[in-house]
DNA sequence: TTGAGTATTGGACCGATGGACAGGTAGCAA
DNA sequence: TTGCTACCTGTCCATCGGTCCAATACTCAA
């Protein structure tokens, strides 16, 4: 599991060297040649064509972190889009760099704090239309039916749903029956599959 | 530094209890009363008005993590927008929950992997984390148990699975019982919730 | 007022489900 | 051989889940 720092020429980053003394400095060509699955690779955003490099190496299964001398939200988004898991200031203290390391090795995302709000907000566009389908599905249901359907979709039993909505189990069954009829599903399992990911076909176990 | 788990009534999450035995279960009112700076708080997304709760507590300087039975991008956005640093499946293994903990304590963001792709456009898929997670889940199962689990995750009944695998319904129950025990779920509904987000394969008619 | 739709509950029925027993075979390793 | 595991099957039983029958009450519109 290599630990690489990709930069142009002899772009020394003392803080980085202090944080990871065992890692090695390489140029983009060497990175493309050596990097593979599980490697941890830091890329400077002042490199020519860094997004393509990040995209390539993350596609191989390496973990990518981008360092910038002038962090900004556009670049942060570029980095994340290319598959980077971390985006920080190039002159961050060693301790912070190690923190980024910890986060990304644990499947997390680390973004320069000042940009975090903007990056999260920027995802709004990408997310907006997603759950429209689910809302469309639930639109044909009455309020009570919807509440029951959502609870069941969480894996709750009829009894648990009854407790949550403060009604009898019998009433839950009544609403659920209406839900099944309106959504055209046989049972609660297919309801879960329908609401979990709407694009999945449902089994016919005739 | 309190470590709280906010839920309605006694919503048992054995995996969570296993991950953080020292933490305590509270209701939303208690959480609002006690939580403060530095606290680590897990919130179930099936709570009434959870976004407001997350927003309030994160505003006080606490670290918020949201757990959902049915992760989706809209909810993920709501969570992050409200100030949550983590968003994961409620039935995640204890190890994964601790991973979320590590990431968020280090100023990182941890988002349910399948949604990460939608958040940052294909990032996660490129990292290959999807298949790795499924392998982790299914690795503990024997070949036959895996076949039964995947069929059930498609919404098949025990009888249909028996026909497909050419075994008796009794044997299906035996394998399924082992699957439940190994994966720490109560019934087939929770199994569907665990696997439906990893495996979107389409069922064939039995 | 009448009727439609919604929300609620009850009883009864029966298949599906999951656990607790208690076995059987085959293969593989010590 | 013994022990272990995967795999397969059986019976019994309590519970859950889904559908049939029915009823009451409330709101809203025609």
XYZ file of C-alpha atoms (C1' of nucleotides) in Angstrom:
472
model
C 0.000 0.000 0.000
C 1.955 2.935 -1.347
C 1.648 6.404 0.077
C 2.398 8.980 -2.593
C 2.553 12.725 -2.937
C 2.113 13.891 -6.540
C 3.561 17.263 -7.458
C 5.407 19.201 -10.107
C 9.196 19.190 -9.843
C 10.453 19.688 -6.282
C 7.359 21.237 -4.786
C 8.277 20.601 -1.176
C 5.498 20.776 1.371
C 7.287 20.671 4.734
C 4.087 20.242 6.669
C 3.177 17.274 4.573
C 6.610 15.701 4.918
C 6.317 16.148 8.659
C 2.915 14.456 8.706
C 3.925 11.466 6.614
C 7.676 10.945 6.741
C 7.419 7.475 5.252
C 5.635 8.582 2.084
C 7.340 9.336 -1.212
C 7.346 12.208 -3.666
C 6.480 11.369 -7.279
C 5.523 13.156 -10.483
C 2.266 12.558 -12.358
C 3.832 10.042 -14.738
C 5.219 7.946 -11.916
C 1.885 8.101 -10.156
C 0.054 6.785 -13.205
C 2.591 3.993 -13.529
C 2.655 2.820 -9.939
C -0.611 3.605 -8.237
C -3.120 0.843 -7.618
C -5.833 -0.385 -5.296
C -5.530 0.680 -1.706
C -2.822 3.252 -2.315
C -3.140 6.624 -0.636
C -2.322 9.462 -2.968
C -2.101 13.202 -2.413
C -2.387 15.399 -5.479
C -1.575 19.088 -5.775
C -4.240 21.113 -7.555
C -1.620 23.247 -9.301
C -0.780 20.321 -11.557
C -1.779 20.444 -15.190
C -4.814 18.176 -15.640
C -5.062 17.088 -12.019
C -8.782 16.159 -12.286
C -8.023 13.538 -14.931
C -5.209 12.123 -12.829
C -7.444 11.942 -9.779
C -10.189 10.311 -11.782
C -7.866 7.684 -13.233
C -6.238 6.712 -9.975
C -9.458 6.663 -7.965
C -10.885 4.452 -10.675
C -8.141 1.956 -9.882
C -9.244 1.836 -6.276
C -6.748 4.225 -4.763
C -7.757 6.803 -2.183
C -7.233 10.338 -3.442
C -6.752 13.567 -1.530
C -6.374 16.930 -3.208
C -4.341 19.780 -1.753
C -4.785 23.356 -2.874
C -2.901 26.571 -2.181
C -6.148 28.501 -2.650
C -9.085 26.335 -1.677
C -12.387 27.261 -3.284
C -15.733 25.584 -3.703
C -15.457 25.055 -7.463
C -12.190 23.232 -7.101
C -13.550 21.266 -4.168
C -16.416 20.087 -6.275
C -14.097 19.186 -9.119
C -12.027 17.136 -6.738
C -14.985 15.244 -5.310
C -16.430 14.705 -8.761
C -13.159 13.224 -9.931
C -13.305 10.755 -7.065
C -11.208 12.458 -4.415
C -12.129 11.770 -0.808
C -10.300 14.704 0.686
C -9.794 18.368 -0.154
C -7.676 20.534 2.073
C -5.324 23.484 2.125
C -1.841 22.581 0.971
C -0.302 24.408 3.893
C -2.401 22.762 6.532
C -0.635 21.747 9.767
C 0.659 18.201 9.893
C -1.915 17.319 12.493
C -4.744 18.340 10.196
C -3.263 16.362 7.320
C -3.153 13.294 9.499
C -6.757 13.975 10.383
C -7.651 13.952 6.701
C -5.792 10.683 6.434
C -7.795 9.127 9.253
C -11.086 10.264 7.779
C -10.452 9.072 4.251
C -9.093 5.694 5.321
C -12.420 5.186 7.057
C -14.491 5.810 3.948
C -15.207 9.363 4.980
C -14.980 12.649 3.140
C -12.895 15.508 4.374
C -13.416 18.967 2.945
C -11.748 22.220 3.883
C -14.085 23.481 6.630
C -14.687 26.937 5.190
C -16.007 25.298 2.027
C -17.999 22.584 3.641
C -21.277 24.497 3.750
C -20.954 25.529 0.120
C -20.098 22.046 -1.049
C -22.965 20.501 0.839
C -25.289 23.186 -0.459
C -24.028 22.586 -3.963
C -25.173 19.014 -3.833
C -28.740 20.253 -3.680
C -29.043 20.352 -7.436
C -27.768 16.818 -7.789
C -30.195 15.606 -5.179
C -33.331 17.547 -5.968
C -35.114 15.301 -8.409
C -34.203 12.026 -6.821
C -37.036 11.274 -4.462
C -39.690 12.709 -6.726
C -40.473 9.190 -7.813
C -41.117 8.072 -4.284
C -43.315 11.081 -3.674
C -45.249 10.291 -6.810
C -45.794 6.769 -5.592
C -46.976 7.972 -2.216
C -49.186 10.669 -3.717
C -52.019 8.229 -4.408
C -52.154 7.313 -0.720
C -54.102 9.034 2.007
C -52.211 10.542 4.921
C -52.729 7.596 7.178
C -51.930 5.077 4.489
C -48.726 6.951 3.763
C -47.675 6.908 7.395
C -48.276 3.173 7.577
C -46.481 2.521 4.295
C -43.383 4.451 5.344
C -43.209 2.721 8.698
C -43.539 -0.675 7.053
C -40.860 0.320 4.558
C -38.516 0.702 7.501
C -39.016 -2.923 8.354
C -41.430 -2.343 11.216
C -43.968 -5.028 12.065
C -47.705 -4.329 12.067
C -47.613 -4.316 15.828
C -44.781 -1.804 15.945
C -46.547 0.446 13.458
C -49.697 0.267 15.569
C -47.740 1.379 18.630
C -46.087 4.219 16.785
C -49.321 5.585 15.295
C -51.303 4.771 18.437
C -53.910 2.694 16.612
C -54.783 -0.998 16.751
C -52.987 -3.592 14.712
C -56.246 -4.259 12.942
C -56.351 -0.703 11.614
C -52.783 -0.994 10.434
C -53.809 -4.034 8.434
C -56.726 -2.142 6.931
C -54.530 0.748 5.788
C -51.862 -1.606 4.593
C -54.376 -3.523 2.523
C -55.363 -0.279 0.823
C -51.696 0.523 0.227
C -51.107 -2.850 -1.401
C -54.135 -2.420 -3.638
C -53.265 1.147 -4.680
C -49.600 0.422 -5.346
C -50.293 -2.922 -6.980
C -48.010 -4.985 -4.767
C -48.663 -8.323 -3.133
C -47.092 -7.910 0.289
C -44.868 -5.795 2.497
C -41.684 -7.187 1.007
C -42.533 -5.849 -2.401
C -43.565 -2.589 -0.794
C -40.110 -2.273 0.701
C -38.496 -3.011 -2.645
C -40.798 -0.540 -4.336
C -40.017 2.293 -1.947
C -36.350 1.487 -1.464
C -35.385 1.720 -5.098
C -38.206 2.390 -7.511
C -36.292 1.175 -10.563
C -36.071 -2.423 -9.407
C -38.409 -4.968 -10.883
C -40.484 -7.010 -8.511
C -40.435 -10.744 -8.439
C -43.329 -12.817 -9.676
C -43.249 -16.037 -7.744
C -46.477 -17.353 -9.229
C -18.780 14.588 26.450
C -22.026 12.691 26.277
C -22.666 9.982 23.729
C -26.382 9.770 23.010
C -28.705 7.753 20.829
C -32.002 9.526 20.158
C -35.001 7.385 19.256
C -38.688 6.912 19.810
C -39.677 4.539 22.602
C -37.472 1.470 22.656
C -36.365 1.200 19.070
C -33.798 -1.532 19.464
C -30.656 -1.273 17.361
C -28.511 -4.148 18.609
C -25.657 -3.317 16.256
C -25.478 0.179 17.604
C -25.519 -0.982 21.194
C -22.725 -3.400 20.319
C -20.685 -0.609 18.757
C -21.087 1.849 21.620
C -21.934 0.012 24.843
C -21.141 3.058 26.952
C -23.611 5.341 25.196
C -27.120 5.999 26.417
C -30.571 5.880 24.880
C -32.662 9.051 25.153
C -35.818 10.537 23.656
C -35.871 13.817 21.695
C -36.909 15.871 24.755
C -34.015 14.562 26.815
C -31.646 15.188 23.933
C -32.736 18.816 23.666
C -32.329 19.236 27.394
C -28.915 17.653 27.802
C -26.949 17.937 24.595
C -24.178 20.468 24.319
C -20.822 21.249 22.741
C -18.673 18.260 21.929
C -21.403 15.705 22.478
C -21.773 12.897 19.965
C -25.398 12.294 19.087
C -27.031 9.690 16.888
C -30.530 10.457 15.636
C -33.000 8.092 14.006
C -34.608 9.510 10.877
C -37.968 7.995 11.714
C -38.416 10.568 14.448
C -40.990 13.281 13.999
C -39.136 16.475 13.117
C -35.642 15.037 13.222
C -34.174 17.722 10.923
C -35.088 20.424 13.432
C -33.555 18.414 16.245
C -30.360 17.847 14.283
C -30.184 21.517 13.365
C -30.648 22.638 16.958
C -28.093 20.302 18.473
C -25.468 20.804 15.783
C -25.936 24.528 16.299
C -24.867 24.018 19.900
C -21.626 22.444 18.755
C -22.545 18.794 19.070
C -21.579 16.253 16.424
C -24.643 14.767 14.792
C -25.032 11.484 12.958
C -28.289 10.389 11.357
C -29.338 6.753 11.001
C -32.031 5.637 8.566
C -33.781 2.375 7.881
C -34.134 3.343 4.234
C -31.342 5.695 3.210
C -32.175 7.958 0.303
C -30.611 11.001 -1.223
C -33.279 13.452 -0.141
C -32.920 12.415 3.458
C -29.140 12.492 3.159
C -29.307 16.057 1.937
C -31.692 16.989 4.717
C -29.312 15.501 7.244
C -26.220 17.250 5.923
C -28.100 20.483 5.473
C -29.286 20.329 9.064
C -25.694 20.060 10.183
C -25.243 16.307 10.494
C -21.747 14.957 9.814
C -22.766 11.368 9.275
C -25.567 9.584 7.482
C -25.691 5.798 7.540
C -27.977 2.808 7.503
C -29.592 2.048 10.848
C -28.757 -1.632 10.506
C -25.105 -1.100 9.704
C -22.617 -3.451 11.339
C -21.028 -2.235 14.547
C -17.680 -1.889 12.834
C -19.114 0.480 10.263
C -20.792 2.552 12.960
C -17.459 2.912 14.721
C -15.964 3.946 11.392
C -18.559 6.692 11.118
C -17.592 7.715 14.629
C -13.904 7.941 13.739
C -14.591 9.977 10.630
C -16.900 12.484 12.247
C -14.685 13.006 15.275
C -11.976 14.027 12.834
C -14.078 16.688 11.168
C -14.961 14.397 8.280
C -18.229 13.602 6.626
C -19.505 10.068 6.324
C -22.381 9.346 3.977
C -24.052 6.023 3.158
C -21.912 4.871 0.210
C -24.666 4.309 -2.349
C -25.803 7.885 -1.850
C -22.325 9.257 -2.026
C -22.364 8.458 -5.728
C -25.383 10.653 -6.186
C -23.940 13.356 -4.008
C -20.653 13.660 -5.823
C -21.518 12.080 -9.143
C -20.163 8.570 -9.413
C -17.382 9.076 -6.957
C -18.118 6.089 -4.850
C -18.615 3.655 -7.674
C -15.217 4.584 -9.007
C -13.768 3.751 -5.634
C -15.182 0.268 -5.761
C -16.520 0.531 -2.255
C -19.885 -0.821 -3.280
C -18.814 -4.335 -4.024
C -16.455 -4.354 -1.080
C -19.297 -3.590 1.312
C -21.472 -6.323 -0.114
C -18.612 -8.786 0.100
C -18.211 -7.876 3.735
C -21.839 -8.590 4.420
C -22.053 -11.810 2.464
C -18.602 -13.106 3.382
C -19.824 -14.648 6.630
C -22.429 -16.714 4.780
C -21.994 -20.127 3.206
C -22.798 -20.554 -0.479
C -26.260 -21.885 0.117
C -27.060 -19.276 2.746
C -25.976 -16.568 0.335
C -28.217 -17.905 -2.407
C -31.192 -17.974 -0.064
C -30.428 -14.503 1.297
C -30.203 -12.957 -2.165
C -33.426 -14.596 -3.294
C -35.239 -13.396 -0.209
C -33.798 -9.921 -0.763
C -35.613 -9.903 -4.083
C -38.897 -10.325 -2.296
C -39.289 -14.067 -2.907
C -41.273 -16.168 -0.450
C -39.760 -19.224 1.211
C -41.773 -21.396 -1.119
C -40.511 -19.586 -4.207
C -36.922 -19.797 -3.004
C -37.372 -23.519 -2.404
C -38.572 -23.994 -5.983
C -35.733 -21.950 -7.391
C -33.015 -23.787 -5.476
C -34.785 -27.133 -5.790
C -34.852 -27.811 -2.064
C -37.683 -28.080 0.452
C -39.209 -25.081 2.119
C -37.911 -26.427 5.408
C -34.335 -26.225 4.204
C -34.887 -22.668 3.088
C -36.020 -21.863 6.617
C -32.924 -23.505 8.051
C -30.565 -21.502 5.854
C -32.546 -18.351 6.436
C -32.370 -18.827 10.178
C -28.588 -19.025 9.912
C -28.557 -15.895 7.763
C -30.607 -13.978 10.324
C -28.303 -15.037 13.115
C -25.085 -14.255 11.242
C -26.232 -10.871 9.966
C -27.898 -9.903 13.223
C -31.331 -9.167 11.786
C -34.700 -10.197 13.150
C -36.617 -11.136 10.025
C -36.663 -11.060 6.229
C -37.796 -7.455 6.175
C -34.645 -6.233 7.831
C -32.655 -8.541 5.594
C -34.200 -6.849 2.572
C -33.308 -3.456 3.983
C -29.743 -4.596 4.542
C -29.231 -6.131 1.123
C -31.552 -4.191 -1.165
C -29.178 -1.269 -1.136
C -26.268 -3.419 -2.170
C -27.857 -5.744 -4.661
C -30.414 -4.485 -7.165
C -30.565 -7.647 -9.218
C -33.855 -8.481 -10.882
C -35.902 -11.497 -9.951
C -36.928 -14.179 -12.380
C -40.258 -15.880 -12.094
C -40.094 -19.104 -10.209
C -80.037 15.564 3.089
C -77.549 12.357 0.685
C -73.514 10.205 -0.808
C -68.584 9.568 -1.271
C -64.338 9.215 0.852
C -61.519 8.659 4.932
C -60.340 6.726 9.499
C -61.207 3.504 12.757
C -62.200 -1.184 14.795
C -63.951 -5.935 15.290
C -64.130 -11.161 14.120
C -62.727 -14.950 11.506
C -59.939 -17.507 8.441
C -55.706 -19.391 6.618
C -51.282 -19.212 4.587
C -46.546 -17.580 5.656
C -43.029 -17.171 8.854
C -39.555 -18.289 12.348
C -37.975 -20.873 16.256
C -37.306 -25.232 18.902
C -36.811 -29.351 18.967
C -34.434 -33.796 16.271
C -32.550 -35.964 13.072
C -29.993 -37.520 8.239
C -25.784 -37.279 4.614
C -21.272 -35.916 2.788
C -16.617 -34.054 2.935
C -12.543 -32.648 5.176
C -8.915 -32.394 8.778
C -6.528 -33.897 12.988
C -11.460 -43.124 14.035
C -13.262 -38.760 15.798
C -14.713 -34.127 15.228
C -16.170 -30.357 12.561
C -18.798 -28.067 9.015
C -21.990 -27.560 5.301
C -26.105 -29.208 3.675
C -30.617 -31.271 3.750
C -35.100 -32.832 5.938
C -38.745 -33.670 9.349
C -42.495 -32.321 13.136
C -44.566 -29.157 16.248
C -46.100 -24.649 17.479
C -46.620 -19.757 18.362
C -46.892 -15.775 15.956
C -47.323 -12.795 12.039
C -49.425 -11.289 7.751
C -53.139 -10.611 4.448
C -57.905 -10.925 3.193
C -62.699 -11.843 3.786
C -66.898 -10.468 6.333
C -68.810 -6.600 8.979
C -69.586 -1.970 11.713
C -69.250 3.212 13.450
C -68.040 8.065 12.933
C -66.305 12.115 10.781
C -65.611 15.501 6.910
C -66.667 17.464 2.630
C -69.145 18.308 -1.459
C -73.304 17.997 -4.378
